[in-house]
Short mmCIF file of N, CA and C and ligand atoms in Angstrom, two decimals:
data_model
loop_
_atom_site.label_atom_id
_atom_site.label_comp_id
_atom_site.label_asym_id
_atom_site.label_seq_id
_atom_site.Cartn_x
_atom_site.Cartn_y
_atom_site.Cartn_z
N MET A 156 13.66 5.55 25.25
CA MET A 156 13.17 5.96 23.94
C MET A 156 14.10 7.03 23.33
N THR A 157 15.39 6.85 23.48
CA THR A 157 16.32 7.78 22.82
C THR A 157 16.46 7.39 21.37
N LEU A 158 16.58 8.37 20.52
CA LEU A 158 16.84 8.04 19.12
C LEU A 158 17.87 9.01 18.59
N HIS A 159 18.66 8.52 17.67
CA HIS A 159 19.68 9.38 17.07
C HIS A 159 19.51 9.35 15.58
N LEU A 160 19.05 10.47 15.05
CA LEU A 160 18.78 10.53 13.63
C LEU A 160 20.01 11.00 12.88
N ASP A 161 20.16 10.46 11.70
CA ASP A 161 21.25 10.87 10.81
C ASP A 161 20.76 12.07 9.99
N PRO A 162 21.38 13.25 10.20
CA PRO A 162 20.91 14.44 9.50
C PRO A 162 21.00 14.33 7.98
N ARG A 163 21.80 13.40 7.48
CA ARG A 163 21.93 13.24 6.03
C ARG A 163 20.93 12.24 5.46
N ALA A 164 20.23 11.51 6.33
CA ALA A 164 19.23 10.56 5.84
C ALA A 164 18.13 11.33 5.11
N PRO A 165 17.68 10.82 3.95
CA PRO A 165 16.76 11.60 3.13
C PRO A 165 15.47 11.99 3.82
N TRP A 166 14.96 11.13 4.71
CA TRP A 166 13.66 11.41 5.32
C TRP A 166 13.78 12.19 6.63
N VAL A 167 14.98 12.55 6.99
CA VAL A 167 15.18 13.34 8.21
C VAL A 167 15.17 14.83 7.84
N VAL A 168 14.31 15.58 8.53
CA VAL A 168 14.07 16.99 8.21
C VAL A 168 14.45 17.84 9.41
N SER A 169 15.06 18.97 9.13
CA SER A 169 15.44 19.89 10.21
C SER A 169 14.34 20.90 10.49
N THR A 170 14.08 21.11 11.77
CA THR A 170 13.10 22.12 12.17
C THR A 170 13.80 23.33 12.77
N HIS A 171 15.10 23.43 12.52
CA HIS A 171 15.94 24.47 13.12
C HIS A 171 15.36 25.88 12.96
N GLU A 172 14.86 26.18 11.74
CA GLU A 172 14.33 27.52 11.45
C GLU A 172 13.18 27.92 12.35
N LEU A 173 12.46 26.92 12.88
CA LEU A 173 11.30 27.24 13.71
C LEU A 173 11.72 27.79 15.08
N GLY A 174 12.93 27.46 15.50
CA GLY A 174 13.49 28.01 16.74
C GLY A 174 12.67 27.71 17.98
N ARG A 175 11.85 26.69 17.91
CA ARG A 175 11.00 26.30 19.06
C ARG A 175 10.10 27.44 19.54
N ARG A 176 9.75 28.34 18.64
CA ARG A 176 8.82 29.41 18.98
C ARG A 176 7.42 28.97 18.57
N PRO A 177 6.52 28.75 19.55
CA PRO A 177 5.16 28.34 19.18
C PRO A 177 4.55 29.31 18.18
N GLY A 178 3.96 28.77 17.12
CA GLY A 178 3.37 29.61 16.09
C GLY A 178 4.24 29.73 14.86
N ALA A 179 5.54 29.48 15.01
CA ALA A 179 6.43 29.54 13.84
C ALA A 179 6.08 28.40 12.88
N MET A 180 6.21 28.69 11.60
CA MET A 180 5.75 27.73 10.60
C MET A 180 6.71 27.68 9.41
N LYS A 181 6.75 26.53 8.78
CA LYS A 181 7.61 26.36 7.62
C LYS A 181 6.94 25.39 6.64
N GLN A 182 6.89 25.78 5.38
CA GLN A 182 6.33 24.89 4.34
C GLN A 182 7.48 24.29 3.54
N MET A 183 7.32 23.04 3.16
CA MET A 183 8.36 22.40 2.36
C MET A 183 7.75 21.53 1.27
N HIS A 184 8.40 21.54 0.12
CA HIS A 184 8.08 20.54 -0.89
C HIS A 184 9.33 19.68 -1.09
N LEU A 185 9.15 18.38 -0.98
CA LEU A 185 10.30 17.48 -1.06
C LEU A 185 10.00 16.34 -2.02
N THR A 186 11.03 15.90 -2.72
CA THR A 186 10.93 14.66 -3.50
C THR A 186 11.94 13.70 -2.89
N LEU A 187 11.43 12.62 -2.30
CA LEU A 187 12.30 11.70 -1.56
C LEU A 187 12.18 10.28 -2.09
N PRO A 188 13.25 9.50 -2.00
CA PRO A 188 13.20 8.11 -2.45
C PRO A 188 12.40 7.26 -1.45
N ALA A 189 11.47 6.47 -1.96
CA ALA A 189 10.63 5.65 -1.07
C ALA A 189 11.49 4.71 -0.25
N PRO A 190 11.23 4.65 1.05
CA PRO A 190 11.97 3.72 1.90
C PRO A 190 11.55 2.27 1.60
N ALA A 191 12.36 1.33 2.03
CA ALA A 191 12.05 -0.09 1.82
C ALA A 191 10.82 -0.47 2.64
N GLU A 192 10.16 -1.50 2.17
CA GLU A 192 9.04 -2.11 2.92
C GLU A 192 7.92 -1.13 3.25
N THR A 193 7.57 -0.31 2.25
CA THR A 193 6.40 0.54 2.42
C THR A 193 5.25 -0.14 1.70
N GLY A 194 4.53 -0.98 2.44
CA GLY A 194 3.43 -1.68 1.81
C GLY A 194 3.05 -2.93 2.55
N VAL A 195 2.21 -3.72 1.90
CA VAL A 195 1.78 -5.00 2.44
C VAL A 195 2.19 -6.08 1.44
N ASP A 196 1.81 -7.33 1.68
CA ASP A 196 2.24 -8.44 0.83
C ASP A 196 2.04 -8.20 -0.67
N MET A 197 0.81 -7.82 -1.03
CA MET A 197 0.44 -7.81 -2.45
C MET A 197 0.75 -6.50 -3.16
N ILE A 198 0.96 -5.42 -2.40
CA ILE A 198 1.12 -4.12 -3.06
C ILE A 198 1.87 -3.15 -2.14
N GLY A 199 2.59 -2.22 -2.77
CA GLY A 199 3.32 -1.24 -1.98
C GLY A 199 4.01 -0.22 -2.86
N VAL A 200 4.72 0.70 -2.23
CA VAL A 200 5.49 1.70 -2.96
C VAL A 200 6.86 1.10 -3.24
N PRO A 201 7.25 1.02 -4.53
CA PRO A 201 8.54 0.41 -4.83
C PRO A 201 9.68 1.19 -4.17
N ARG A 202 10.61 0.47 -3.59
CA ARG A 202 11.75 1.09 -2.94
C ARG A 202 12.48 2.01 -3.91
N GLY A 203 12.76 3.23 -3.46
CA GLY A 203 13.52 4.17 -4.28
C GLY A 203 12.68 5.01 -5.23
N ALA A 204 11.39 4.68 -5.37
CA ALA A 204 10.51 5.47 -6.24
C ALA A 204 10.36 6.88 -5.67
N ASP A 205 10.09 7.84 -6.56
CA ASP A 205 9.93 9.23 -6.11
C ASP A 205 8.65 9.41 -5.31
N VAL A 206 8.80 9.95 -4.13
CA VAL A 206 7.64 10.32 -3.31
C VAL A 206 7.62 11.85 -3.25
N GLU A 207 6.50 12.42 -3.70
CA GLU A 207 6.34 13.88 -3.69
C GLU A 207 5.62 14.30 -2.41
N LEU A 208 6.31 15.08 -1.61
CA LEU A 208 5.73 15.49 -0.32
C LEU A 208 5.50 17.00 -0.28
N ASP A 209 4.34 17.39 0.22
CA ASP A 209 4.09 18.78 0.59
C ASP A 209 3.81 18.78 2.08
N ILE A 210 4.67 19.40 2.83
CA ILE A 210 4.49 19.37 4.28
C ILE A 210 4.55 20.77 4.89
N ARG A 211 3.89 20.88 6.02
CA ARG A 211 3.93 22.10 6.81
C ARG A 211 4.40 21.74 8.21
N LEU A 212 5.44 22.39 8.65
CA LEU A 212 5.95 22.19 10.01
C LEU A 212 5.47 23.37 10.85
N GLU A 213 4.88 23.06 11.98
CA GLU A 213 4.32 24.10 12.83
C GLU A 213 4.80 23.90 14.25
N SER A 214 5.38 24.90 14.79
CA SER A 214 5.87 24.81 16.16
C SER A 214 4.71 25.01 17.14
N VAL A 215 4.54 24.06 18.06
CA VAL A 215 3.53 24.19 19.13
C VAL A 215 4.25 24.04 20.46
N MET A 216 3.52 24.16 21.56
CA MET A 216 4.17 24.13 22.88
C MET A 216 5.01 22.86 23.10
N GLU A 217 4.42 21.70 22.81
CA GLU A 217 5.09 20.44 23.17
C GLU A 217 6.06 19.94 22.11
N GLY A 218 5.96 20.51 20.91
CA GLY A 218 6.81 19.96 19.86
C GLY A 218 6.52 20.60 18.51
N VAL A 219 6.66 19.78 17.46
CA VAL A 219 6.44 20.27 16.10
C VAL A 219 5.35 19.43 15.46
N LEU A 220 4.32 20.11 14.99
CA LEU A 220 3.21 19.44 14.32
C LEU A 220 3.51 19.40 12.82
N VAL A 221 3.45 18.20 12.26
CA VAL A 221 3.71 18.03 10.83
C VAL A 221 2.42 17.62 10.14
N THR A 222 2.03 18.41 9.15
CA THR A 222 0.83 18.11 8.37
C THR A 222 1.26 18.03 6.92
N GLY A 223 0.78 17.03 6.21
CA GLY A 223 1.22 16.96 4.82
C GLY A 223 0.49 15.94 3.99
N THR A 224 0.88 15.92 2.71
CA THR A 224 0.40 14.91 1.78
C THR A 224 1.62 14.31 1.08
N ALA A 225 1.47 13.07 0.65
CA ALA A 225 2.53 12.39 -0.08
C ALA A 225 1.92 11.66 -1.26
N ARG A 226 2.52 11.86 -2.42
CA ARG A 226 2.08 11.14 -3.62
C ARG A 226 3.19 10.21 -4.07
N SER A 227 2.80 8.98 -4.40
CA SER A 227 3.82 8.01 -4.82
C SER A 227 3.19 6.98 -5.75
N PRO A 228 4.04 6.32 -6.55
CA PRO A 228 3.51 5.21 -7.36
C PRO A 228 3.29 3.99 -6.47
N LEU A 229 2.42 3.11 -6.94
CA LEU A 229 2.19 1.83 -6.26
C LEU A 229 2.43 0.71 -7.25
N ARG A 230 2.99 -0.38 -6.75
CA ARG A 230 3.18 -1.54 -7.61
C ARG A 230 2.84 -2.80 -6.81
N GLY A 231 2.19 -3.71 -7.47
CA GLY A 231 1.84 -4.95 -6.78
C GLY A 231 1.34 -5.98 -7.76
N GLU A 232 0.61 -6.96 -7.25
CA GLU A 232 0.01 -7.92 -8.16
C GLU A 232 -1.45 -8.16 -7.81
N CYS A 233 -2.21 -8.48 -8.87
CA CYS A 233 -3.63 -8.72 -8.73
C CYS A 233 -3.85 -9.94 -7.83
N ALA A 234 -4.74 -9.80 -6.85
CA ALA A 234 -4.99 -10.89 -5.91
C ALA A 234 -5.67 -12.08 -6.57
N ARG A 235 -6.30 -11.87 -7.74
CA ARG A 235 -7.00 -12.98 -8.41
C ARG A 235 -6.17 -13.63 -9.51
N CYS A 236 -5.47 -12.81 -10.33
CA CYS A 236 -4.80 -13.41 -11.49
C CYS A 236 -3.28 -13.21 -11.46
N LEU A 237 -2.77 -12.51 -10.45
CA LEU A 237 -1.33 -12.31 -10.25
C LEU A 237 -0.64 -11.46 -11.31
N GLU A 238 -1.42 -10.81 -12.18
CA GLU A 238 -0.84 -9.85 -13.13
C GLU A 238 -0.31 -8.64 -12.36
N PRO A 239 0.74 -7.98 -12.89
CA PRO A 239 1.22 -6.77 -12.23
C PRO A 239 0.14 -5.68 -12.19
N VAL A 240 0.09 -4.98 -11.10
CA VAL A 240 -0.85 -3.87 -10.94
C VAL A 240 -0.03 -2.63 -10.63
N THR A 241 -0.26 -1.54 -11.37
CA THR A 241 0.39 -0.28 -11.04
C THR A 241 -0.66 0.79 -10.87
N SER A 242 -0.45 1.64 -9.91
CA SER A 242 -1.36 2.77 -9.72
C SER A 242 -0.64 3.85 -8.93
N GLU A 243 -1.39 4.85 -8.57
CA GLU A 243 -0.83 5.97 -7.81
C GLU A 243 -1.48 6.01 -6.44
N ASN A 244 -0.77 6.56 -5.50
CA ASN A 244 -1.28 6.63 -4.15
C ASN A 244 -1.09 8.05 -3.64
N GLU A 245 -2.10 8.58 -2.98
CA GLU A 245 -1.94 9.86 -2.31
C GLU A 245 -2.46 9.73 -0.90
N VAL A 246 -1.66 10.12 0.06
CA VAL A 246 -2.07 10.03 1.46
C VAL A 246 -1.86 11.37 2.16
N SER A 247 -2.69 11.60 3.16
CA SER A 247 -2.52 12.77 4.02
C SER A 247 -2.13 12.27 5.40
N PHE A 248 -1.39 13.08 6.12
CA PHE A 248 -1.00 12.67 7.46
C PHE A 248 -0.82 13.90 8.34
N GLN A 249 -0.92 13.67 9.62
CA GLN A 249 -0.64 14.72 10.59
C GLN A 249 -0.06 14.04 11.82
N GLU A 250 1.04 14.57 12.30
CA GLU A 250 1.72 13.92 13.42
C GLU A 250 2.42 14.98 14.28
N LEU A 251 2.31 14.82 15.56
CA LEU A 251 3.02 15.71 16.49
C LEU A 251 4.29 15.02 16.96
N TYR A 252 5.41 15.68 16.71
CA TYR A 252 6.70 15.19 17.21
C TYR A 252 7.02 15.95 18.49
N PHE A 253 7.26 15.21 19.56
CA PHE A 253 7.47 15.85 20.86
C PHE A 253 8.94 16.22 21.07
N TYR A 254 9.14 17.35 21.77
CA TYR A 254 10.50 17.74 22.13
C TYR A 254 11.06 16.80 23.19
N SER A 255 10.17 16.41 24.11
CA SER A 255 10.65 15.67 25.28
C SER A 255 9.84 14.38 25.48
N ALA A 256 10.55 13.32 25.81
CA ALA A 256 9.89 12.04 26.07
C ALA A 256 8.96 12.14 27.27
N GLU A 257 9.19 13.10 28.15
CA GLU A 257 8.36 13.26 29.34
C GLU A 257 6.92 13.63 28.98
N ASP A 258 6.73 14.36 27.87
CA ASP A 258 5.39 14.77 27.45
C ASP A 258 4.72 13.72 26.57
N ALA A 259 5.51 12.79 26.08
CA ALA A 259 5.02 11.89 25.04
C ALA A 259 4.59 10.54 25.60
N ALA A 260 3.62 9.92 24.93
CA ALA A 260 3.26 8.55 25.26
C ALA A 260 4.23 7.61 24.55
N GLU A 261 4.10 6.34 24.85
CA GLU A 261 5.07 5.37 24.35
C GLU A 261 5.15 5.32 22.81
N ASP A 262 3.98 5.46 22.16
CA ASP A 262 3.95 5.36 20.69
C ASP A 262 4.21 6.68 19.98
N ASP A 263 4.33 7.76 20.74
CA ASP A 263 4.53 9.06 20.11
C ASP A 263 5.94 9.19 19.54
N LEU A 264 6.06 10.09 18.58
CA LEU A 264 7.35 10.32 17.96
C LEU A 264 8.05 11.49 18.64
N LEU A 265 9.37 11.42 18.63
CA LEU A 265 10.18 12.45 19.28
C LEU A 265 11.09 13.14 18.28
N LEU A 266 11.41 14.38 18.59
CA LEU A 266 12.46 15.07 17.85
C LEU A 266 13.80 14.66 18.43
N ASP A 267 14.81 14.64 17.57
CA ASP A 267 16.18 14.44 18.03
C ASP A 267 16.85 15.80 17.84
N GLY A 268 16.86 16.59 18.90
CA GLY A 268 17.32 17.98 18.76
C GLY A 268 16.37 18.72 17.83
N ASP A 269 16.87 19.20 16.69
CA ASP A 269 16.04 19.89 15.72
C ASP A 269 15.51 18.95 14.65
N LEU A 270 15.89 17.69 14.71
CA LEU A 270 15.60 16.78 13.61
C LEU A 270 14.37 15.92 13.88
N LEU A 271 13.64 15.66 12.80
CA LEU A 271 12.56 14.68 12.90
C LEU A 271 12.59 13.78 11.68
N ASP A 272 12.05 12.59 11.85
CA ASP A 272 12.08 11.56 10.80
C ASP A 272 10.68 11.36 10.24
N LEU A 273 10.50 11.69 8.97
CA LEU A 273 9.18 11.57 8.34
C LEU A 273 8.85 10.14 7.92
N GLU A 274 9.86 9.30 7.86
CA GLU A 274 9.68 7.97 7.29
C GLU A 274 8.58 7.13 7.96
N PRO A 275 8.57 7.00 9.31
CA PRO A 275 7.53 6.15 9.92
C PRO A 275 6.12 6.68 9.68
N VAL A 276 5.98 8.00 9.62
CA VAL A 276 4.67 8.60 9.40
C VAL A 276 4.18 8.31 7.99
N PHE A 277 5.08 8.45 7.03
CA PHE A 277 4.74 8.15 5.64
C PHE A 277 4.37 6.68 5.50
N ARG A 278 5.19 5.81 6.06
CA ARG A 278 4.96 4.37 5.94
C ARG A 278 3.60 3.97 6.53
N ASP A 279 3.32 4.46 7.73
CA ASP A 279 2.04 4.13 8.38
C ASP A 279 0.86 4.65 7.56
N ALA A 280 0.99 5.87 7.05
CA ALA A 280 -0.12 6.47 6.28
C ALA A 280 -0.38 5.66 5.02
N VAL A 281 0.67 5.23 4.34
CA VAL A 281 0.51 4.46 3.11
C VAL A 281 -0.15 3.11 3.40
N VAL A 282 0.37 2.41 4.37
CA VAL A 282 -0.13 1.06 4.66
C VAL A 282 -1.64 1.08 4.96
N LEU A 283 -2.09 2.14 5.64
CA LEU A 283 -3.52 2.24 5.97
C LEU A 283 -4.41 2.38 4.74
N THR A 284 -3.87 2.92 3.66
CA THR A 284 -4.71 3.16 2.47
C THR A 284 -4.68 2.02 1.47
N LEU A 285 -3.80 1.05 1.66
CA LEU A 285 -3.63 0.02 0.63
C LEU A 285 -4.77 -0.99 0.63
N PRO A 286 -5.20 -1.41 -0.56
CA PRO A 286 -6.24 -2.43 -0.61
C PRO A 286 -5.69 -3.77 -0.15
N LEU A 287 -6.49 -4.54 0.59
CA LEU A 287 -6.05 -5.86 1.04
C LEU A 287 -5.94 -6.81 -0.14
N SER A 288 -6.84 -6.64 -1.11
CA SER A 288 -6.82 -7.47 -2.31
C SER A 288 -6.80 -6.59 -3.55
N PRO A 289 -5.61 -6.14 -3.96
CA PRO A 289 -5.54 -5.31 -5.16
C PRO A 289 -6.00 -6.09 -6.38
N LEU A 290 -6.68 -5.44 -7.31
CA LEU A 290 -7.17 -6.11 -8.52
C LEU A 290 -6.68 -5.38 -9.75
N CYS A 291 -6.39 -6.14 -10.83
CA CYS A 291 -5.96 -5.53 -12.09
C CYS A 291 -7.12 -4.79 -12.73
N SER A 292 -8.34 -5.29 -12.51
CA SER A 292 -9.54 -4.57 -12.92
C SER A 292 -10.66 -5.03 -12.00
N GLU A 293 -11.67 -4.19 -11.85
CA GLU A 293 -12.77 -4.47 -10.92
C GLU A 293 -13.38 -5.85 -11.13
N ASP A 294 -13.49 -6.26 -12.41
CA ASP A 294 -14.20 -7.51 -12.73
C ASP A 294 -13.23 -8.61 -13.16
N CYS A 295 -11.99 -8.56 -12.65
CA CYS A 295 -11.00 -9.59 -13.00
C CYS A 295 -11.59 -10.97 -12.72
N ALA A 296 -11.53 -11.86 -13.74
CA ALA A 296 -12.12 -13.19 -13.60
C ALA A 296 -11.16 -14.18 -12.95
N GLY A 297 -9.91 -13.76 -12.73
CA GLY A 297 -8.96 -14.63 -12.05
C GLY A 297 -8.38 -15.71 -12.95
N LEU A 298 -8.00 -16.82 -12.35
CA LEU A 298 -7.35 -17.91 -13.07
C LEU A 298 -8.30 -19.10 -13.19
N CYS A 299 -8.11 -19.88 -14.27
CA CYS A 299 -8.87 -21.11 -14.43
C CYS A 299 -8.48 -22.10 -13.33
N VAL A 300 -9.47 -22.67 -12.63
CA VAL A 300 -9.15 -23.58 -11.53
C VAL A 300 -8.55 -24.89 -12.03
N GLU A 301 -8.79 -25.21 -13.29
CA GLU A 301 -8.26 -26.47 -13.85
C GLU A 301 -6.81 -26.34 -14.31
N CYS A 302 -6.52 -25.30 -15.08
CA CYS A 302 -5.20 -25.22 -15.72
C CYS A 302 -4.39 -24.00 -15.30
N GLY A 303 -5.00 -23.05 -14.58
CA GLY A 303 -4.25 -21.90 -14.10
C GLY A 303 -4.07 -20.79 -15.11
N VAL A 304 -4.65 -20.91 -16.30
CA VAL A 304 -4.53 -19.86 -17.30
C VAL A 304 -5.32 -18.64 -16.82
N ARG A 305 -4.82 -17.45 -17.17
CA ARG A 305 -5.53 -16.23 -16.80
C ARG A 305 -6.74 -16.11 -17.71
N LEU A 306 -7.93 -16.11 -17.12
CA LEU A 306 -9.16 -16.17 -17.92
C LEU A 306 -9.32 -14.98 -18.84
N ALA A 307 -8.78 -13.82 -18.45
CA ALA A 307 -8.88 -12.64 -19.32
C ALA A 307 -8.08 -12.84 -20.61
N ASP A 308 -7.05 -13.70 -20.58
CA ASP A 308 -6.23 -13.96 -21.76
C ASP A 308 -6.70 -15.18 -22.54
N ALA A 309 -7.62 -15.96 -21.98
CA ALA A 309 -8.04 -17.21 -22.59
C ALA A 309 -9.14 -16.97 -23.63
N GLU A 310 -9.39 -17.97 -24.45
CA GLU A 310 -10.50 -17.93 -25.42
C GLU A 310 -11.80 -17.75 -24.65
N PRO A 311 -12.75 -17.06 -25.26
CA PRO A 311 -14.07 -16.98 -24.59
C PRO A 311 -14.64 -18.38 -24.40
N GLY A 312 -15.24 -18.64 -23.27
CA GLY A 312 -15.82 -19.96 -23.00
C GLY A 312 -14.78 -21.01 -22.69
N HIS A 313 -13.58 -20.57 -22.29
CA HIS A 313 -12.52 -21.50 -21.93
C HIS A 313 -13.01 -22.57 -20.94
N GLY A 314 -12.78 -23.84 -21.27
CA GLY A 314 -13.22 -24.91 -20.38
C GLY A 314 -12.38 -26.15 -20.61
N HIS A 315 -12.73 -27.22 -19.95
CA HIS A 315 -11.88 -28.42 -20.03
C HIS A 315 -12.67 -29.68 -20.35
N GLU A 316 -11.96 -30.62 -20.98
CA GLU A 316 -12.55 -31.89 -21.44
C GLU A 316 -13.14 -32.70 -20.29
N VAL A 317 -12.57 -32.55 -19.10
CA VAL A 317 -13.02 -33.32 -17.95
C VAL A 317 -14.54 -33.25 -17.82
N ILE A 318 -15.04 -32.03 -17.90
CA ILE A 318 -16.47 -31.81 -17.74
C ILE A 318 -17.23 -32.37 -18.95
N ASP A 319 -16.70 -32.12 -20.16
CA ASP A 319 -17.33 -32.59 -21.39
C ASP A 319 -17.46 -34.11 -21.40
N ALA A 320 -16.40 -34.80 -20.96
CA ALA A 320 -16.39 -36.26 -20.96
C ALA A 320 -17.49 -36.80 -20.05
N ARG A 321 -17.66 -36.17 -18.93
CA ARG A 321 -18.68 -36.62 -17.99
C ARG A 321 -20.09 -36.50 -18.59
N TRP A 322 -20.29 -35.38 -19.28
CA TRP A 322 -21.59 -35.17 -19.93
C TRP A 322 -21.82 -36.23 -21.01
N ALA A 323 -20.78 -36.49 -21.79
CA ALA A 323 -20.90 -37.46 -22.89
C ALA A 323 -21.31 -38.83 -22.34
N LYS A 324 -20.72 -39.20 -21.22
CA LYS A 324 -21.02 -40.49 -20.60
C LYS A 324 -22.49 -40.55 -20.17
N LEU A 325 -22.92 -39.47 -19.54
CA LEU A 325 -24.31 -39.41 -19.09
C LEU A 325 -25.27 -39.50 -20.27
N GLN A 326 -24.91 -38.75 -21.33
CA GLN A 326 -25.77 -38.74 -22.51
C GLN A 326 -25.84 -40.12 -23.15
N GLY A 327 -24.71 -40.84 -23.09
CA GLY A 327 -24.65 -42.19 -23.64
C GLY A 327 -25.56 -43.14 -22.85
N LEU A 328 -25.68 -42.92 -21.54
CA LEU A 328 -26.47 -43.82 -20.70
C LEU A 328 -27.97 -43.63 -20.89
N VAL A 329 -28.35 -42.40 -21.15
CA VAL A 329 -29.78 -42.10 -21.20
C VAL A 329 -30.53 -42.90 -22.27
N PRO A 330 -30.05 -42.92 -23.55
CA PRO A 330 -30.79 -43.67 -24.58
C PRO A 330 -30.84 -45.16 -24.28
N GLU A 331 -29.72 -45.74 -23.73
CA GLU A 331 -29.70 -47.16 -23.39
C GLU A 331 -30.84 -47.50 -22.43
N HIS A 332 -30.95 -46.65 -21.41
CA HIS A 332 -31.97 -46.84 -20.38
C HIS A 332 -33.37 -46.81 -21.01
N ASN A 333 -33.55 -45.79 -21.88
CA ASN A 333 -34.85 -45.66 -22.55
C ASN A 333 -35.17 -46.88 -23.40
N ASN A 334 -34.14 -47.38 -24.10
CA ASN A 334 -34.36 -48.55 -24.96
C ASN A 334 -34.81 -49.75 -24.15
N ASP A 335 -34.19 -49.92 -22.95
CA ASP A 335 -34.55 -51.05 -22.10
C ASP A 335 -36.03 -51.03 -21.75
N GLN A 336 -36.48 -49.80 -21.44
CA GLN A 336 -37.88 -49.68 -21.02
C GLN A 336 -38.83 -49.95 -22.16
N GLU A 337 -38.37 -49.53 -23.37
CA GLU A 337 -39.27 -49.68 -24.52
C GLU A 337 -39.45 -51.13 -24.91
N SER A 338 -38.36 -51.92 -24.71
CA SER A 338 -38.45 -53.28 -25.21
C SER A 338 -39.24 -54.21 -24.30
ZN1 ZN B 226 -6.49 -9.75 -12.27
ZN1 ZN B 227 -8.27 -23.91 -17.99
#
């Protein structure tokens, strides 16, 4: 589980000032470009969008505890009508980065010297908050099953001749039947 972080990578943060002294603390405000693939199929944070982070780095015995919030735009499409959906996302997270792999479990994050990578924590936090079926509006009527037109954009009472024709046929049969009985 060795990792080598690039100190120039935007999401890599230095904890050097903390000096590995338990109790030492550092607050940071960062604006970082959203990493790729932060999201699920239908919705996510657009790559490169501004992510506003407020984080606190706290030195503890085993490593550095990171607590923070991240605000970012969201973009996706409505699960019913496929119109673009835009909104904002705010997530909170807390993660302990371990100094040594010996103290950490397999899924735990490690520091690389003084460096830690915020990207996986941000990505996981965002994905957990995303709706499985994003909607353009709570009561989106979706698409017409016959022609695929977006019902919100269609004429009120949008419908198709297929159904009308069937009714007309039935209506035509009824009087004939009645006439037979009368005669
Ligand atoms: Zn919709
Ligand atoms: Zn239609």
